[in-house]
mmCIF file of C-alpha atoms and ligand atoms in Angstrom:
data_model
loop_
_atom_site.group_PDB
_atom_site.id
_atom_site.type_symbol
_atom_site.label_atom_id
_atom_site.label_comp_id
_atom_site.label_asym_id
_atom_site.label_seq_id
_atom_site.Cartn_x
_atom_site.Cartn_y
_atom_site.Cartn_z
ATOM 1 C CA MET R 1 -37.729 -1.775 -208.624
ATOM 2 C CA LEU R 2 -38.732 -4.211 -205.911
ATOM 3 C CA LEU R 3 -42.392 -3.735 -205.140
ATOM 4 C CA PRO R 4 -43.781 -3.897 -201.621
ATOM 5 C CA GLN R 5 -46.935 -5.757 -200.645
ATOM 6 C CA PRO R 6 -49.332 -4.161 -198.180
ATOM 7 C CA PHE R 7 -48.501 -4.934 -194.556
ATOM 8 C CA THR R 8 -50.334 -4.281 -191.331
ATOM 9 C CA ILE R 9 -49.491 -2.280 -188.270
ATOM 10 C CA GLN R 10 -51.007 -4.712 -185.858
ATOM 11 C CA PRO R 11 -52.295 -3.409 -182.535
ATOM 12 C CA ILE R 12 -51.501 -5.666 -179.593
ATOM 13 C CA SER R 13 -53.797 -5.788 -176.611
ATOM 14 C CA HIS R 14 -52.971 -7.388 -173.309
ATOM 15 C CA ALA R 15 -53.692 -6.784 -169.630
ATOM 16 C CA LEU R 16 -50.040 -5.910 -168.949
ATOM 17 C CA LEU R 17 -50.122 -3.060 -171.451
ATOM 18 C CA ALA R 18 -53.361 -1.735 -169.950
ATOM 19 C CA GLU R 19 -51.929 -2.008 -166.453
ATOM 20 C CA LYS R 20 -48.831 -0.031 -167.459
ATOM 21 C CA GLY R 21 -50.861 2.513 -169.416
ATOM 22 C CA VAL R 22 -48.981 1.958 -172.691
ATOM 23 C CA LYS R 23 -50.041 1.022 -176.195
ATOM 24 C CA LEU R 24 -48.163 -1.332 -178.523
ATOM 25 C CA ALA R 25 -48.384 -2.131 -182.220
ATOM 26 C CA VAL R 26 -46.243 -4.315 -184.477
ATOM 27 C CA MET R 27 -45.199 -3.107 -187.921
ATOM 28 C CA ARG R 28 -45.352 -6.351 -189.864
ATOM 29 C CA LEU R 29 -42.538 -5.842 -192.342
ATOM 30 C CA ASP R 30 -42.330 -9.634 -192.432
ATOM 31 C CA GLN R 31 -45.325 -9.296 -194.781
ATOM 32 C CA ILE R 32 -43.761 -6.784 -197.168
ATOM 33 C CA HIS R 33 -42.547 -9.338 -199.692
ATOM 34 C CA ALA R 34 -42.804 -13.109 -199.875
ATOM 35 C CA ALA R 35 -39.087 -13.677 -200.436
ATOM 36 C CA VAL R 36 -37.395 -10.321 -199.759
ATOM 37 C CA SER R 37 -38.757 -9.946 -196.291
ATOM 38 C CA GLY R 38 -38.515 -7.345 -193.580
ATOM 39 C CA ASN R 39 -35.696 -4.873 -193.410
ATOM 40 C CA LYS R 40 -33.816 -6.686 -196.192
ATOM 41 C CA PHE R 41 -36.385 -5.359 -198.665
ATOM 42 C CA PHE R 42 -35.404 -1.800 -197.742
ATOM 43 C CA LYS R 43 -31.680 -2.544 -197.542
ATOM 44 C CA LEU R 44 -31.600 -4.079 -201.000
ATOM 45 C CA LYS R 45 -33.958 -1.892 -202.956
ATOM 46 C CA TYR R 46 -31.602 0.989 -203.825
ATOM 47 C CA ASN R 47 -28.580 -1.281 -204.003
ATOM 48 C CA LEU R 48 -30.151 -3.288 -206.785
ATOM 49 C CA GLU R 49 -31.181 -0.111 -208.569
ATOM 50 C CA ALA R 50 -27.563 1.060 -208.334
ATOM 51 C CA ALA R 51 -26.321 -2.288 -209.606
ATOM 52 C CA LYS R 52 -28.548 -1.995 -212.667
ATOM 53 C CA GLU R 53 -27.589 1.637 -213.252
ATOM 54 C CA SER R 54 -23.912 0.764 -213.078
ATOM 55 C CA GLY R 55 -24.517 -1.618 -215.954
ATOM 56 C CA LYS R 56 -23.385 -4.631 -213.969
ATOM 57 C CA SER R 57 -25.277 -7.833 -214.494
ATOM 58 C CA THR R 58 -24.188 -9.589 -211.316
ATOM 59 C CA VAL R 59 -24.362 -8.812 -207.604
ATOM 60 C CA LEU R 60 -22.086 -10.507 -205.120
ATOM 61 C CA THR R 61 -22.557 -10.635 -201.405
ATOM 62 C CA PHE R 62 -21.536 -12.519 -198.268
ATOM 63 C CA GLY R 63 -23.275 -14.366 -195.500
ATOM 64 C CA GLY R 64 -23.611 -17.361 -193.240
ATOM 65 C CA ALA R 65 -25.297 -20.613 -194.174
ATOM 66 C CA PHE R 66 -28.684 -19.572 -192.729
ATOM 67 C CA SER R 67 -28.482 -15.884 -193.570
ATOM 68 C CA ASN R 68 -31.662 -13.878 -194.155
ATOM 69 C CA HIS R 69 -29.547 -11.550 -196.254
ATOM 70 C CA ILE R 70 -28.387 -14.333 -198.593
ATOM 71 C CA TYR R 71 -31.953 -15.611 -198.949
ATOM 72 C CA ALA R 72 -33.307 -12.134 -199.685
ATOM 73 C CA THR R 73 -30.489 -11.117 -202.039
ATOM 74 C CA ALA R 74 -30.919 -14.261 -204.135
ATOM 75 C CA SER R 75 -34.658 -13.599 -204.515
ATOM 76 C CA ALA R 76 -34.345 -9.868 -205.080
ATOM 77 C CA ALA R 77 -31.592 -10.221 -207.682
ATOM 78 C CA ARG R 78 -33.644 -12.737 -209.599
ATOM 79 C CA SER R 79 -36.737 -10.567 -209.585
ATOM 80 C CA GLU R 80 -34.638 -7.622 -210.842
ATOM 81 C CA GLY R 81 -33.076 -9.671 -213.636
ATOM 82 C CA LEU R 82 -29.611 -9.766 -212.071
ATOM 83 C CA GLN R 83 -27.281 -12.711 -211.570
ATOM 84 C CA SER R 84 -26.144 -13.313 -208.005
ATOM 85 C CA ILE R 85 -23.213 -14.869 -206.224
ATOM 86 C CA GLY R 86 -23.213 -15.696 -202.530
ATOM 87 C CA VAL R 87 -19.894 -16.098 -200.750
ATOM 88 C CA ILE R 88 -20.745 -18.351 -197.814
ATOM 89 C CA ARG R 89 -18.802 -18.654 -194.577
ATOM 90 C CA GLY R 90 -17.553 -22.220 -193.987
ATOM 91 C CA LYS R 91 -16.338 -24.923 -196.334
ATOM 92 C CA ASP R 92 -18.410 -27.518 -194.520
ATOM 93 C CA VAL R 93 -21.868 -25.959 -194.800
ATOM 94 C CA ASP R 94 -24.803 -28.016 -195.985
ATOM 95 C CA LEU R 95 -25.771 -26.751 -199.430
ATOM 96 C CA GLU R 96 -29.119 -28.445 -198.982
ATOM 97 C CA ASN R 97 -30.214 -26.482 -195.930
ATOM 98 C CA PRO R 98 -33.482 -24.578 -196.529
ATOM 99 C CA THR R 99 -31.786 -21.169 -196.910
ATOM 100 C CA LEU R 100 -29.115 -22.261 -199.380
ATOM 101 C CA ARG R 101 -31.510 -24.526 -201.239
ATOM 102 C CA HIS R 102 -33.741 -21.514 -201.833
ATOM 103 C CA ALA R 103 -30.794 -19.320 -202.836
ATOM 104 C CA GLN R 104 -29.705 -21.841 -205.443
ATOM 105 C CA LYS R 105 -33.250 -22.237 -206.691
ATOM 106 C CA MET R 106 -33.230 -18.472 -207.279
ATOM 107 C CA GLY R 107 -30.129 -18.959 -209.421
ATOM 108 C CA MET R 108 -27.577 -17.782 -206.882
ATOM 109 C CA LYS R 109 -24.143 -19.252 -207.420
ATOM 110 C CA LEU R 110 -22.666 -20.258 -204.082
ATOM 111 C CA HIS R 111 -18.984 -20.010 -203.282
ATOM 112 C CA LEU R 112 -17.916 -21.588 -200.010
ATOM 113 C CA VAL R 113 -14.856 -20.175 -198.280
ATOM 114 C CA ASP R 114 -13.138 -21.244 -195.094
ATOM 115 C CA ARG R 115 -13.585 -19.102 -192.027
ATOM 116 C CA ASP R 116 -10.103 -17.562 -192.192
ATOM 117 C CA SER R 117 -10.523 -16.362 -195.760
ATOM 118 C CA TYR R 118 -14.017 -15.185 -194.961
ATOM 119 C CA ARG R 119 -12.639 -12.848 -192.321
ATOM 120 C CA LYS R 120 -10.560 -11.138 -195.037
ATOM 121 C CA LYS R 121 -13.567 -10.715 -197.305
ATOM 122 C CA ASP R 122 -13.397 -6.915 -197.360
ATOM 123 C CA SER R 123 -9.747 -6.771 -198.398
ATOM 124 C CA PRO R 124 -8.961 -5.596 -201.942
ATOM 125 C CA GLU R 125 -6.877 -8.762 -202.473
ATOM 126 C CA PHE R 126 -9.774 -11.046 -201.690
ATOM 127 C CA LEU R 127 -12.184 -9.030 -203.845
ATOM 128 C CA ASP R 128 -9.675 -9.138 -206.707
ATOM 129 C CA LEU R 129 -9.527 -12.904 -206.445
ATOM 130 C CA LEU R 130 -13.312 -13.041 -206.620
ATOM 131 C CA LYS R 131 -13.314 -10.776 -209.693
ATOM 132 C CA LYS R 132 -10.793 -13.072 -211.388
ATOM 133 C CA GLU R 133 -12.999 -16.028 -210.694
ATOM 134 C CA PHE R 134 -16.447 -14.558 -211.361
ATOM 135 C CA GLY R 135 -15.915 -11.441 -213.494
ATOM 136 C CA ASP R 136 -17.104 -7.974 -212.571
ATOM 137 C CA PHE R 137 -19.867 -7.573 -209.986
ATOM 138 C CA TYR R 138 -21.733 -5.059 -207.849
ATOM 139 C CA LEU R 139 -20.726 -5.654 -204.237
ATOM 140 C CA VAL R 140 -23.345 -5.701 -201.505
ATOM 141 C CA PRO R 141 -21.595 -5.915 -198.131
ATOM 142 C CA GLU R 142 -22.339 -8.603 -195.535
ATOM 143 C CA GLY R 143 -25.658 -7.878 -193.857
ATOM 144 C CA GLY R 144 -26.245 -5.397 -196.675
ATOM 145 C CA THR R 145 -25.332 -2.255 -194.716
ATOM 146 C CA ASN R 146 -24.074 0.703 -196.766
ATOM 147 C CA ALA R 147 -25.274 4.213 -197.604
ATOM 148 C CA LEU R 148 -27.950 2.981 -200.004
ATOM 149 C CA ALA R 149 -29.201 0.470 -197.468
ATOM 150 C CA ILE R 150 -29.530 3.218 -194.887
ATOM 151 C CA ARG R 151 -31.383 5.380 -197.387
ATOM 152 C CA GLY R 152 -33.749 2.462 -197.934
ATOM 153 C CA THR R 153 -34.372 1.734 -194.266
ATOM 154 C CA SER R 154 -34.977 5.418 -193.544
ATOM 155 C CA GLU R 155 -38.186 4.952 -195.550
ATOM 156 C CA ILE R 156 -39.587 2.520 -192.998
ATOM 157 C CA LEU R 157 -40.682 5.443 -190.830
ATOM 158 C CA GLY R 158 -42.754 8.323 -192.144
ATOM 159 C CA LYS R 159 -45.012 11.159 -191.041
ATOM 160 C CA GLU R 160 -47.842 8.686 -190.756
ATOM 161 C CA HIS R 161 -46.026 7.127 -187.785
ATOM 162 C CA SER R 162 -45.666 10.301 -185.756
ATOM 163 C CA GLU R 163 -48.321 9.048 -183.309
ATOM 164 C CA PHE R 164 -45.693 6.668 -181.924
ATOM 165 C CA SER R 165 -43.499 7.823 -179.052
ATOM 166 C CA HIS R 166 -41.132 4.829 -179.111
ATOM 167 C CA VAL R 167 -39.851 2.816 -182.050
ATOM 168 C CA CYS R 168 -38.221 -0.506 -181.186
ATOM 169 C CA VAL R 169 -36.066 -2.531 -183.563
ATOM 170 C CA SER R 170 -33.579 -5.355 -183.554
ATOM 171 C CA ILE R 171 -29.906 -4.634 -184.257
ATOM 172 C CA GLY R 172 -27.444 -6.799 -186.202
ATOM 173 C CA THR R 173 -25.026 -4.566 -188.080
ATOM 174 C CA GLY R 174 -27.099 -1.533 -187.107
ATOM 175 C CA GLY R 175 -27.856 -0.445 -190.664
ATOM 176 C CA THR R 176 -31.591 -0.528 -190.064
ATOM 177 C CA PHE R 177 -31.207 1.301 -186.762
ATOM 178 C CA ALA R 178 -29.171 3.998 -188.531
ATOM 179 C CA GLY R 179 -31.789 4.432 -191.245
ATOM 180 C CA LEU R 180 -34.548 4.722 -188.652
ATOM 181 C CA ALA R 181 -32.412 7.149 -186.631
ATOM 182 C CA SER R 182 -32.304 9.443 -189.640
ATOM 183 C CA ALA R 183 -36.094 9.358 -189.930
ATOM 184 C CA MET R 184 -37.028 10.087 -186.302
ATOM 185 C CA GLU R 185 -39.010 13.045 -185.105
ATOM 186 C CA ASN R 186 -38.171 15.196 -182.082
ATOM 187 C CA HIS R 187 -40.681 13.574 -179.777
ATOM 188 C CA GLN R 188 -39.652 10.002 -180.624
ATOM 189 C CA THR R 189 -37.249 7.585 -178.996
ATOM 190 C CA LEU R 190 -35.586 4.863 -181.038
ATOM 191 C CA LEU R 191 -34.763 1.836 -178.940
ATOM 192 C CA GLY R 192 -32.515 -0.827 -180.470
ATOM 193 C CA PHE R 193 -32.041 -4.356 -179.127
ATOM 194 C CA SER R 194 -28.720 -5.908 -180.046
ATOM 195 C CA SER R 195 -28.731 -9.557 -181.091
ATOM 196 C CA LEU R 196 -25.011 -9.782 -180.485
ATOM 197 C CA LYS R 197 -23.176 -10.138 -177.230
ATOM 198 C CA GLY R 198 -21.064 -7.224 -176.144
ATOM 199 C CA ASP R 199 -21.055 -3.522 -175.528
ATOM 200 C CA PHE R 200 -19.075 -2.876 -178.720
ATOM 201 C CA ILE R 201 -22.393 -2.224 -180.434
ATOM 202 C CA HIS R 202 -22.662 1.238 -178.854
ATOM 203 C CA GLY R 203 -19.394 2.322 -180.479
ATOM 204 C CA GLU R 204 -20.290 0.622 -183.720
ATOM 205 C CA ILE R 205 -23.596 2.460 -183.973
ATOM 206 C CA ASN R 206 -21.947 5.787 -183.168
ATOM 207 C CA ALA R 207 -19.371 5.168 -185.886
ATOM 208 C CA LEU R 208 -22.110 4.285 -188.347
ATOM 209 C CA LEU R 209 -24.088 7.446 -187.540
ATOM 210 C CA GLU R 210 -20.977 9.555 -187.867
ATOM 211 C CA LYS R 211 -19.874 7.954 -191.117
ATOM 212 C CA HIS R 212 -23.257 8.572 -192.697
ATOM 213 C CA GLU R 213 -23.625 12.005 -191.117
ATOM 214 C CA ILE R 214 -26.847 11.129 -189.379
ATOM 215 C CA LYS R 215 -27.865 13.600 -186.697
ATOM 216 C CA PRO R 216 -30.996 12.119 -185.250
ATOM 217 C CA ARG R 217 -33.824 14.201 -183.937
ATOM 218 C CA GLY R 218 -35.341 12.584 -180.878
ATOM 219 C CA GLU R 219 -33.549 10.143 -178.621
ATOM 220 C CA LEU R 220 -31.598 6.970 -179.260
ATOM 221 C CA ALA R 221 -31.043 4.107 -176.871
ATOM 222 C CA ILE R 222 -29.497 0.665 -177.278
ATOM 223 C CA ARG R 223 -29.991 -2.408 -175.112
ATOM 224 C CA SER R 224 -27.238 -4.970 -175.198
ATOM 225 C CA ASP R 225 -28.650 -7.192 -172.457
ATOM 226 C CA TYR R 226 -31.128 -9.305 -174.439
ATOM 227 C CA HIS R 227 -28.734 -11.302 -176.634
ATOM 228 C CA PHE R 228 -29.344 -14.683 -174.900
ATOM 229 C CA GLY R 229 -25.698 -15.678 -175.056
ATOM 230 C CA GLY R 230 -24.806 -14.108 -178.390
ATOM 231 C CA TYR R 231 -25.602 -14.101 -182.072
ATOM 232 C CA ALA R 232 -27.768 -17.081 -183.081
ATOM 233 C CA LYS R 233 -27.697 -18.387 -179.514
ATOM 234 C CA THR R 234 -31.005 -19.176 -177.881
ATOM 235 C CA LYS R 235 -32.345 -20.318 -174.525
ATOM 236 C CA PRO R 236 -35.474 -22.303 -173.691
ATOM 237 C CA GLU R 237 -36.854 -19.178 -172.029
ATOM 238 C CA LEU R 238 -36.648 -17.304 -175.339
ATOM 239 C CA ILE R 239 -38.334 -20.090 -177.298
ATOM 240 C CA ALA R 240 -41.075 -20.353 -174.669
ATOM 241 C CA PHE R 241 -41.671 -16.608 -174.890
ATOM 242 C CA MET R 242 -41.864 -16.699 -178.706
ATOM 243 C CA THR R 243 -44.328 -19.583 -178.557
ATOM 244 C CA TRP R 244 -46.457 -17.654 -176.071
ATOM 245 C CA PHE R 245 -46.274 -14.475 -178.166
ATOM 246 C CA TYR R 246 -47.513 -16.319 -181.240
ATOM 247 C CA ALA R 247 -50.321 -18.056 -179.364
ATOM 248 C CA GLU R 248 -51.404 -14.783 -177.768
ATOM 249 C CA PHE R 249 -51.076 -12.343 -180.693
ATOM 250 C CA GLY R 250 -50.557 -14.426 -183.835
ATOM 251 C CA VAL R 251 -47.209 -12.771 -184.535
ATOM 252 C CA PRO R 252 -44.539 -15.270 -185.662
ATOM 253 C CA LEU R 253 -40.994 -14.431 -184.567
ATOM 254 C CA ASP R 254 -37.505 -15.664 -185.400
ATOM 255 C CA PRO R 255 -35.041 -16.707 -182.684
ATOM 256 C CA ILE R 256 -32.108 -14.608 -183.977
ATOM 257 C CA TYR R 257 -33.549 -11.106 -184.135
ATOM 258 C CA THR R 258 -37.243 -10.444 -183.647
ATOM 259 C CA GLY R 259 -37.696 -12.966 -180.831
ATOM 260 C CA LYS R 260 -35.032 -11.237 -178.758
ATOM 261 C CA LEU R 261 -36.508 -7.843 -179.597
ATOM 262 C CA ALA R 262 -40.020 -8.884 -178.541
ATOM 263 C CA PHE R 263 -38.697 -10.520 -175.376
ATOM 264 C CA GLY R 264 -36.713 -7.444 -174.388
ATOM 265 C CA LEU R 265 -39.530 -5.092 -175.214
ATOM 266 C CA TRP R 266 -42.066 -7.094 -173.234
ATOM 267 C CA ASP R 267 -39.660 -7.388 -170.311
ATOM 268 C CA LEU R 268 -39.137 -3.617 -170.275
ATOM 269 C CA VAL R 269 -42.888 -3.002 -170.380
ATOM 270 C CA GLY R 270 -43.265 -5.232 -167.338
ATOM 271 C CA LYS R 271 -40.508 -3.368 -165.528
ATOM 272 C CA GLY R 272 -42.215 -0.042 -166.136
ATOM 273 C CA HIS R 273 -39.474 1.245 -168.437
ATOM 274 C CA PHE R 274 -41.930 3.045 -170.722
ATOM 275 C CA PRO R 275 -43.697 6.095 -169.277
ATOM 276 C CA LYS R 276 -47.490 6.074 -169.053
ATOM 277 C CA ASN R 277 -49.194 6.923 -172.364
ATOM 278 C CA SER R 278 -46.225 5.700 -174.385
ATOM 279 C CA HIS R 279 -47.236 4.449 -177.808
ATOM 280 C CA ILE R 280 -44.721 1.831 -178.814
ATOM 281 C CA LEU R 281 -44.072 0.619 -182.343
ATOM 282 C CA MET R 282 -42.234 -2.671 -182.638
ATOM 283 C CA ILE R 283 -40.699 -3.119 -186.085
ATOM 284 C CA HIS R 284 -40.900 -6.737 -187.216
ATOM 285 C CA THR R 285 -37.858 -7.015 -189.471
ATOM 286 C CA GLY R 286 -38.771 -10.450 -190.858
ATOM 287 C CA GLY R 287 -36.279 -13.304 -190.718
ATOM 288 C CA LEU R 288 -38.905 -16.035 -190.635
ATOM 289 C CA GLN R 289 -37.213 -17.988 -193.438
ATOM 290 C CA GLY R 290 -34.603 -18.891 -190.840
ATOM 291 C CA ASN R 291 -37.176 -20.820 -188.818
ATOM 292 C CA ALA R 292 -37.018 -23.639 -191.367
ATOM 293 C CA GLY R 293 -33.283 -24.076 -190.835
ATOM 294 C CA PHE R 294 -33.749 -23.697 -187.092
ATOM 295 C CA ALA R 295 -36.242 -26.573 -187.144
ATOM 296 C CA GLU R 296 -33.770 -28.765 -189.057
ATOM 297 C CA LYS R 297 -30.965 -27.987 -186.625
ATOM 298 C CA THR R 298 -32.873 -28.181 -183.363
ATOM 299 C CA GLY R 299 -36.110 -30.044 -184.043
ATOM 300 C CA ILE R 300 -37.993 -27.026 -182.681
ATOM 301 C CA GLU R 301 -40.761 -25.979 -185.062
ATOM 302 C CA LEU R 302 -41.539 -22.273 -184.916
ATOM 303 C CA PRO R 303 -44.332 -20.726 -186.977
ATOM 304 C CA ARG R 304 -43.139 -19.162 -190.228
ATOM 305 C CA THR R 305 -46.168 -17.097 -191.233
HETATM 306 C C1 PLP B 1 -30.649 -8.624 -190.963
HETATM 307 C C2 PLP B 1 -31.693 -8.578 -189.925
HETATM 308 C C3 PLP B 1 -31.643 -7.679 -188.846
HETATM 309 C C4 PLP B 1 -30.470 -6.795 -188.593
HETATM 310 O O1 PLP B 1 -30.456 -5.680 -189.410
HETATM 311 P P1 PLP B 1 -29.224 -4.690 -189.372
HETATM 312 O O2 PLP B 1 -29.566 -3.641 -190.341
HETATM 313 O O3 PLP B 1 -28.008 -5.480 -189.790
HETATM 314 O O4 PLP B 1 -29.057 -4.211 -187.983
HETATM 315 C C5 PLP B 1 -32.707 -7.640 -187.969
HETATM 316 N N1 PLP B 1 -33.746 -8.469 -188.106
HETATM 317 C C6 PLP B 1 -33.828 -9.370 -189.099
HETATM 318 C C7 PLP B 1 -34.989 -10.275 -189.150
HETATM 319 C C8 PLP B 1 -32.802 -9.451 -190.041
HETATM 320 O O5 PLP B 1 -32.884 -10.358 -191.026
#
């Protein structure tokens, strides 16, 4: 079983919070494991147990060239004594980028596929082809979201967090949001910030909750207006905010997920969105490994720890 390291729930103090009469703390899941960071730790933990129980020696999963999920799966599989295969989107990706270099160092076999084939990755035909090429494997879906992942992420929140009135988290596939939704208490609001452009996320989350029969206590809300142009898109304003946030509070952020979450959250505090006496918990879902690749691509160095 993957073992967690202790992490802090870091209180944040700032004049704006005092002025608005709210409290804020950051759950530093980026500290939970050196290489299986953030929400990926929770999404993978039961999946790897299931892989071992099924008697399979290999896990296979999918992702982009800078994927936190690929990075985490490679590390987690190795530490659990499993082989891993990463099916990577794009024939032209740089196998020497920091994410893929790490994955290979962890023993992950990489299989590059063109973008058209990648889109068909969930089809039985495509999976059959992969089985012919690599032998039998335990399949972890892209982004790692399935029932076992949701069971894992539901463990992020417990009774010890009932002092919080609002829980804020970033949304990619929504698996983490769904797990948290299943762990909420009546007096809590779960607020998700989508990293992707588009209102489709509302329907997607509803479908996910329905599929996994999650009937949340408390309230759910989703913001789809802090995506900064779409998935993996950034703006100077976002980078400037992240740099300020680190200087002010010592919390490193990534530009894909947690930066957008922190920006949106801080913006909403300023706009008086949270009632007086709210106690807000921001879940830091990790993703800092991606800052190395971001620096290579853009020349912008963001703190990684
Ligand atoms: C994968 C990831 C997410 C998105 O999680 P979902 O469960 O797909 O919504 C959020 N933050 C970070 C840092 C991630 O790596």
